Amino acid sequence: MPAAPPEKPRKVVVLGSTGSIGESALKVARELPEWMQVIALAANSQADSLSAQAQEFGVKDVCIYQDALREKVADQVESDVAVSSGKQGLIELATLEEADLILIAIVGVAGLEPALAAIEAGKDIAVASKEILVMAGEEVMGKAAEKGVQVLPVDSEHNAIFQCLEARESDEVRRLILTASGGPFRQLPADQLQQVTVAQALKHPTWEMGQKITIDSATLFNKGLEMIEARWLFDVEMDRVDVIVHPQSIVHSMVEFCDRSILAQLSTTDMCFPIQYAVTYPARVENNLPPLDFAELAKLEFEAPRWDDFPALLLAKEAGTKGGTLPAVLNAANEVAVDAFLKEKISFPGIWRTVSDVMERHTVANSPDLDTLINADAEARQQAEERINKHG
Ligand code: NAD
Ligand code: MG
């Protein structure tokens, strides 16, 4: 029987509420009011949407990261709503006394310090922002274990693995198998990747997402980041994280156990599935999401990734294996390179070249503390920008 709702809904703070994940999270809240109550919202610059969301959910705390827009938001919301801005505003929301769960759905690493502050305050976190686990997975998971709080994966692959694992120990795992759609250029000959346009790269075959992750899906850096994300979330070495291309995006990922038995999680492609499970965990709750019809699907396909044509995977494997500051450097250089590609300053393969060059020049520091990671991130961004300005 599906679980009965709790006495009170979980009080959830949504950081990045105007984005693709944020909007899906609000859909889940509308659908399951007995399970999820949104109590605070944060966005970067979308003042009108943020104010409208605050109005709809009756929240009393909002944060608009761009301070110049704070007054505009304050004018648009009810007079008893506290409006903050900047990093401090995000941290205040992440540590609100009444909050039970903080959903981190900010693109890039801006959610890292709020996530750490939330953990420090004893809050469970649900993480969509894979970049923060790539940059500082050891720090985040270590702090969470110390404080006894949960880190619930929202990324569909990791949520799938989380469901398959059901809290089993990592030494029973032979392999985590991440599925990848392969992106829009799955079958494009390697010699044509140089000419790929921004519009082509933004056309994802199966998922509708924010721009950054859509480009990452085209380069396969998204899967590379997810390999490192999985390594930290589930405490396995990079050697036990594998990738298989699955163009239909129906099998969200799999776990092969030591007895060579494999469990998979399947559903239609809608991020409301993993978001809901993170919010209601460990309960399974009825919803109106689209069911999976196997007869209509007819077939599920799998193929090996093109490791040599899409170097993102090998770069991520290297970064995850060497560890230390290298994953933070890969992530930061990639963020800058994706931005430059979107502005048509570099070619599509220029994204890989930028990341590879910046990684090559970096001297890895082992067991970095947070400051060392923040410095490595800043340095990598600067080097990526210099390279882009010099070579395009
Ligand atoms: P998006 O671009 O659609 O939205 C990003 C959100 O972050 C927006 O609400 C924006 O206002 C907010 N934001 C950006 N900078 C901010 C800042 N400094 N302070 C506060 N808010 C800020 O991105 P998305 O597709 O929703 O992705 C969000 C994260 O979730 C990314 O890390 C992505 O990798 C991850 N993710 C997304 C999907 C998906 O289906 N979209 C799936 C898995 C993981
Ligand atoms: Mg994913």
PDB file of C-alpha atoms in Angstrom, residues 206-370:
ATOM      1  CA  THR A 206      15.284  13.236 -24.888  1.00  0.00           C
ATOM      2  CA  TRP A 207      15.459  15.828 -22.051  1.00  0.00           C
ATOM      3  CA  GLU A 208      14.457  19.486 -21.787  1.00  0.00           C
ATOM      4  CA  MET A 209      16.923  21.205 -19.473  1.00  0.00           C
ATOM      5  CA  GLY A 210      18.844  24.419 -18.789  1.00  0.00           C
ATOM      6  CA  GLN A 211      21.421  25.563 -21.383  1.00  0.00           C
ATOM      7  CA  LYS A 212      24.567  24.604 -19.482  1.00  0.00           C
ATOM      8  CA  ILE A 213      23.603  20.988 -18.856  1.00  0.00           C
ATOM      9  CA  THR A 214      22.262  20.683 -22.419  1.00  0.00           C
ATOM     10  CA  ILE A 215      25.671  21.634 -23.852  1.00  0.00           C
ATOM     11  CA  ASP A 216      27.322  19.310 -21.305  1.00  0.00           C
ATOM     12  CA  SER A 217      25.093  16.515 -22.593  1.00  0.00           C
ATOM     13  CA  ALA A 218      26.236  17.194 -26.153  1.00  0.00           C
ATOM     14  CA  THR A 219      29.963  17.109 -25.279  1.00  0.00           C
ATOM     15  CA  LEU A 220      29.410  14.192 -22.833  1.00  0.00           C
ATOM     16  CA  PHE A 221      30.983  16.302 -20.081  1.00  0.00           C
ATOM     17  CA  ASN A 222      27.628  15.859 -18.354  1.00  0.00           C
ATOM     18  CA  LYS A 223      28.283  12.127 -18.132  1.00  0.00           C
ATOM     19  CA  GLY A 224      31.888  12.785 -17.130  1.00  0.00           C
ATOM     20  CA  LEU A 225      30.740  15.046 -14.287  1.00  0.00           C
ATOM     21  CA  GLU A 226      28.196  12.401 -13.332  1.00  0.00           C
ATOM     22  CA  MET A 227      30.916   9.718 -13.097  1.00  0.00           C
ATOM     23  CA  ILE A 228      32.704  11.840 -10.499  1.00  0.00           C
ATOM     24  CA  GLU A 229      29.394  12.694  -8.814  1.00  0.00           C
ATOM     25  CA  ALA A 230      28.624   8.955  -8.508  1.00  0.00           C
ATOM     26  CA  ARG A 231      32.080   8.231  -7.127  1.00  0.00           C
ATOM     27  CA  TRP A 232      31.416  10.525  -4.154  1.00  0.00           C
ATOM     28  CA  LEU A 233      27.699   9.924  -3.613  1.00  0.00           C
ATOM     29  CA  PHE A 234      28.110   6.150  -3.452  1.00  0.00           C
ATOM     30  CA  ASP A 235      31.666   5.851  -2.153  1.00  0.00           C
ATOM     31  CA  VAL A 236      33.143   3.777  -4.991  1.00  0.00           C
ATOM     32  CA  GLU A 237      36.405   4.319  -6.903  1.00  0.00           C
ATOM     33  CA  MET A 238      36.312   5.616 -10.486  1.00  0.00           C
ATOM     34  CA  ASP A 239      37.174   2.103 -11.767  1.00  0.00           C
ATOM     35  CA  ARG A 240      33.771   0.916 -10.622  1.00  0.00           C
ATOM     36  CA  VAL A 241      31.860   3.677 -12.453  1.00  0.00           C
ATOM     37  CA  ASP A 242      30.960   2.737 -16.008  1.00  0.00           C
ATOM     38  CA  VAL A 243      28.998   4.427 -18.807  1.00  0.00           C
ATOM     39  CA  ILE A 244      26.747   2.947 -21.475  1.00  0.00           C
ATOM     40  CA  VAL A 245      24.915   4.882 -24.180  1.00  0.00           C
ATOM     41  CA  HIS A 246      21.163   4.299 -24.146  1.00  0.00           C
ATOM     42  CA  PRO A 247      19.455   6.629 -26.640  1.00  0.00           C
ATOM     43  CA  GLN A 248      15.896   6.262 -25.279  1.00  0.00           C
ATOM     44  CA  SER A 249      16.750   7.526 -21.741  1.00  0.00           C
ATOM     45  CA  ILE A 250      14.260   5.097 -20.184  1.00  0.00           C
ATOM     46  CA  VAL A 251      16.708   3.047 -18.104  1.00  0.00           C
ATOM     47  CA  HIS A 252      18.045   5.826 -15.871  1.00  0.00           C
ATOM     48  CA  SER A 253      21.005   3.807 -14.581  1.00  0.00           C
ATOM     49  CA  MET A 254      21.923   0.397 -13.189  1.00  0.00           C
ATOM     50  CA  VAL A 255      23.852  -1.274 -10.411  1.00  0.00           C
ATOM     51  CA  GLU A 256      25.768  -4.497 -10.956  1.00  0.00           C
ATOM     52  CA  PHE A 257      26.268  -6.273  -7.628  1.00  0.00           C
ATOM     53  CA  CYS A 258      29.111  -8.617  -6.663  1.00  0.00           C
ATOM     54  CA  ASP A 259      26.964 -11.635  -7.635  1.00  0.00           C
ATOM     55  CA  ARG A 260      26.726 -10.124 -11.168  1.00  0.00           C
ATOM     56  CA  SER A 261      23.025  -9.539 -10.785  1.00  0.00           C
ATOM     57  CA  ILE A 262      21.962  -6.144 -12.143  1.00  0.00           C
ATOM     58  CA  LEU A 263      19.156  -3.855 -10.940  1.00  0.00           C
ATOM     59  CA  ALA A 264      17.897  -0.975 -13.070  1.00  0.00           C
ATOM     60  CA  GLN A 265      15.398   1.833 -12.526  1.00  0.00           C
ATOM     61  CA  LEU A 266      13.101   2.815 -15.395  1.00  0.00           C
ATOM     62  CA  SER A 267      10.523   5.526 -15.992  1.00  0.00           C
ATOM     63  CA  THR A 268       9.457   8.026 -18.613  1.00  0.00           C
ATOM     64  CA  THR A 269      11.793  11.036 -18.977  1.00  0.00           C
ATOM     65  CA  ASP A 270      10.478  13.513 -16.428  1.00  0.00           C
ATOM     66  CA  MET A 271      12.611  15.007 -13.645  1.00  0.00           C
ATOM     67  CA  CYS A 272       9.558  15.041 -11.365  1.00  0.00           C
ATOM     68  CA  PHE A 273      10.283  11.327 -10.727  1.00  0.00           C
ATOM     69  CA  PRO A 274      13.667  11.778  -9.035  1.00  0.00           C
ATOM     70  CA  ILE A 275      12.644  15.040  -7.355  1.00  0.00           C
ATOM     71  CA  GLN A 276       9.570  13.394  -5.847  1.00  0.00           C
ATOM     72  CA  TYR A 277      11.569  10.413  -4.586  1.00  0.00           C
ATOM     73  CA  ALA A 278      14.138  12.722  -2.962  1.00  0.00           C
ATOM     74  CA  VAL A 279      11.343  14.596  -1.179  1.00  0.00           C
ATOM     75  CA  THR A 280       9.223  11.627  -0.072  1.00  0.00           C
ATOM     76  CA  TYR A 281      12.139   9.214   0.586  1.00  0.00           C
ATOM     77  CA  PRO A 282      11.897   6.514   1.802  1.00  0.00           C
ATOM     78  CA  ALA A 283       8.168   6.497   1.000  1.00  0.00           C
ATOM     79  CA  ARG A 284       6.787   5.758  -2.445  1.00  0.00           C
ATOM     80  CA  VAL A 285       3.800   7.955  -3.180  1.00  0.00           C
ATOM     81  CA  GLU A 286       1.139   7.846  -5.890  1.00  0.00           C
ATOM     82  CA  ASN A 287       1.215  10.581  -8.534  1.00  0.00           C
ATOM     83  CA  ASN A 288      -0.100  11.465 -11.993  1.00  0.00           C
ATOM     84  CA  LEU A 289       3.200  11.238 -13.853  1.00  0.00           C
ATOM     85  CA  PRO A 290       3.169   9.578 -17.294  1.00  0.00           C
ATOM     86  CA  PRO A 291       3.352   5.785 -16.999  1.00  0.00           C
ATOM     87  CA  LEU A 292       5.772   3.665 -19.017  1.00  0.00           C
ATOM     88  CA  ASP A 293       4.201   1.617 -21.800  1.00  0.00           C
ATOM     89  CA  PHE A 294       6.603  -1.142 -22.881  1.00  0.00           C
ATOM     90  CA  ALA A 295       4.520  -2.187 -25.882  1.00  0.00           C
ATOM     91  CA  GLU A 296       4.629   1.371 -27.196  1.00  0.00           C
ATOM     92  CA  LEU A 297       8.360   1.646 -26.514  1.00  0.00           C
ATOM     93  CA  ALA A 298       9.041  -1.597 -28.371  1.00  0.00           C
ATOM     94  CA  LYS A 299      12.810  -1.440 -27.910  1.00  0.00           C
ATOM     95  CA  LEU A 300      15.544  -0.254 -25.628  1.00  0.00           C
ATOM     96  CA  GLU A 301      18.995   0.092 -27.195  1.00  0.00           C
ATOM     97  CA  PHE A 302      22.479   0.154 -25.707  1.00  0.00           C
ATOM     98  CA  GLU A 303      25.868   0.918 -27.278  1.00  0.00           C
ATOM     99  CA  ALA A 304      29.421   1.708 -26.176  1.00  0.00           C
ATOM    100  CA  PRO A 305      30.294   5.410 -25.817  1.00  0.00           C
ATOM    101  CA  ARG A 306      32.676   6.894 -28.423  1.00  0.00           C
ATOM    102  CA  TRP A 307      35.478   7.414 -25.901  1.00  0.00           C
ATOM    103  CA  ASP A 308      37.991   8.732 -28.441  1.00  0.00           C
ATOM    104  CA  ASP A 309      35.653  11.056 -30.364  1.00  0.00           C
ATOM    105  CA  PHE A 310      34.180  12.586 -27.184  1.00  0.00           C
ATOM    106  CA  PRO A 311      37.249  13.087 -24.927  1.00  0.00           C
ATOM    107  CA  ALA A 312      35.135  14.504 -22.067  1.00  0.00           C
ATOM    108  CA  LEU A 313      34.655  11.048 -20.596  1.00  0.00           C
ATOM    109  CA  LEU A 314      38.373  10.236 -20.493  1.00  0.00           C
ATOM    110  CA  LEU A 315      39.204  13.664 -19.058  1.00  0.00           C
ATOM    111  CA  ALA A 316      36.621  13.104 -16.297  1.00  0.00           C
ATOM    112  CA  LYS A 317      37.937   9.602 -15.626  1.00  0.00           C
ATOM    113  CA  GLU A 318      41.426  11.027 -15.272  1.00  0.00           C
ATOM    114  CA  ALA A 319      40.241  13.830 -12.974  1.00  0.00           C
ATOM    115  CA  GLY A 320      38.197  11.465 -10.832  1.00  0.00           C
ATOM    116  CA  THR A 321      41.038   8.950 -10.565  1.00  0.00           C
ATOM    117  CA  LYS A 322      43.786  11.464  -9.716  1.00  0.00           C
ATOM    118  CA  GLY A 323      41.377  13.360  -7.442  1.00  0.00           C
ATOM    119  CA  GLY A 324      42.565  16.229  -5.234  1.00  0.00           C
ATOM    120  CA  THR A 325      41.981  19.580  -6.924  1.00  0.00           C
ATOM    121  CA  LEU A 326      41.769  18.145 -10.472  1.00  0.00           C
ATOM    122  CA  PRO A 327      37.957  17.563 -10.617  1.00  0.00           C
ATOM    123  CA  ALA A 328      37.397  21.171  -9.455  1.00  0.00           C
ATOM    124  CA  VAL A 329      39.717  22.356 -12.237  1.00  0.00           C
ATOM    125  CA  LEU A 330      37.944  20.252 -14.869  1.00  0.00           C
ATOM    126  CA  ASN A 331      34.577  21.574 -13.725  1.00  0.00           C
ATOM    127  CA  ALA A 332      35.620  25.236 -13.618  1.00  0.00           C
ATOM    128  CA  ALA A 333      37.343  25.146 -17.024  1.00  0.00           C
ATOM    129  CA  ASN A 334      34.275  23.438 -18.480  1.00  0.00           C
ATOM    130  CA  GLU A 335      31.911  26.102 -17.095  1.00  0.00           C
ATOM    131  CA  VAL A 336      33.986  28.851 -18.730  1.00  0.00           C
ATOM    132  CA  ALA A 337      34.325  26.917 -21.993  1.00  0.00           C
ATOM    133  CA  VAL A 338      30.576  26.198 -22.232  1.00  0.00           C
ATOM    134  CA  ASP A 339      29.850  29.876 -21.691  1.00  0.00           C
ATOM    135  CA  ALA A 340      32.351  30.793 -24.438  1.00  0.00           C
ATOM    136  CA  PHE A 341      30.806  28.252 -26.817  1.00  0.00           C
ATOM    137  CA  LEU A 342      27.297  29.657 -26.143  1.00  0.00           C
ATOM    138  CA  LYS A 343      28.685  33.115 -27.004  1.00  0.00           C
ATOM    139  CA  GLU A 344      30.241  31.644 -30.181  1.00  0.00           C
ATOM    140  CA  LYS A 345      33.781  32.485 -29.042  1.00  0.00           C
ATOM    141  CA  ILE A 346      35.007  28.890 -29.415  1.00  0.00           C
ATOM    142  CA  SER A 347      34.064  25.848 -31.496  1.00  0.00           C
ATOM    143  CA  PHE A 348      32.365  22.772 -30.066  1.00  0.00           C
ATOM    144  CA  PRO A 349      35.625  20.733 -29.824  1.00  0.00           C
ATOM    145  CA  GLY A 350      37.161  23.924 -28.369  1.00  0.00           C
ATOM    146  CA  ILE A 351      35.332  23.022 -25.152  1.00  0.00           C
ATOM    147  CA  TRP A 352      37.361  19.803 -24.778  1.00  0.00           C
ATOM    148  CA  ARG A 353      40.583  21.498 -25.824  1.00  0.00           C
ATOM    149  CA  THR A 354      40.132  24.243 -23.247  1.00  0.00           C
ATOM    150  CA  VAL A 355      39.426  21.809 -20.421  1.00  0.00           C
ATOM    151  CA  SER A 356      42.255  19.489 -21.427  1.00  0.00           C
ATOM    152  CA  ASP A 357      44.805  22.343 -21.620  1.00  0.00           C
ATOM    153  CA  VAL A 358      43.823  23.818 -18.269  1.00  0.00           C
ATOM    154  CA  MET A 359      43.980  20.378 -16.629  1.00  0.00           C
ATOM    155  CA  GLU A 360      47.398  19.709 -18.140  1.00  0.00           C
ATOM    156  CA  ARG A 361      48.826  22.928 -16.721  1.00  0.00           C
ATOM    157  CA  HIS A 362      47.451  22.310 -13.237  1.00  0.00           C
ATOM    158  CA  THR A 363      49.600  20.918 -10.418  1.00  0.00           C
ATOM    159  CA  VAL A 364      47.284  18.712  -8.385  1.00  0.00           C
ATOM    160  CA  ALA A 365      47.038  19.337  -4.626  1.00  0.00           C
ATOM    161  CA  ASN A 366      45.939  16.247  -2.699  1.00  0.00           C
ATOM    162  CA  SER A 367      43.369  16.229   0.128  1.00  0.00           C
ATOM    163  CA  PRO A 368      42.500  19.889  -0.499  1.00  0.00           C
ATOM    164  CA  ASP A 369      40.524  21.897   2.055  1.00  0.00           C
ATOM    165  CA  LEU A 370      37.689  24.145   0.937  1.00  0.00           C
TER     166      LEU A 370
END
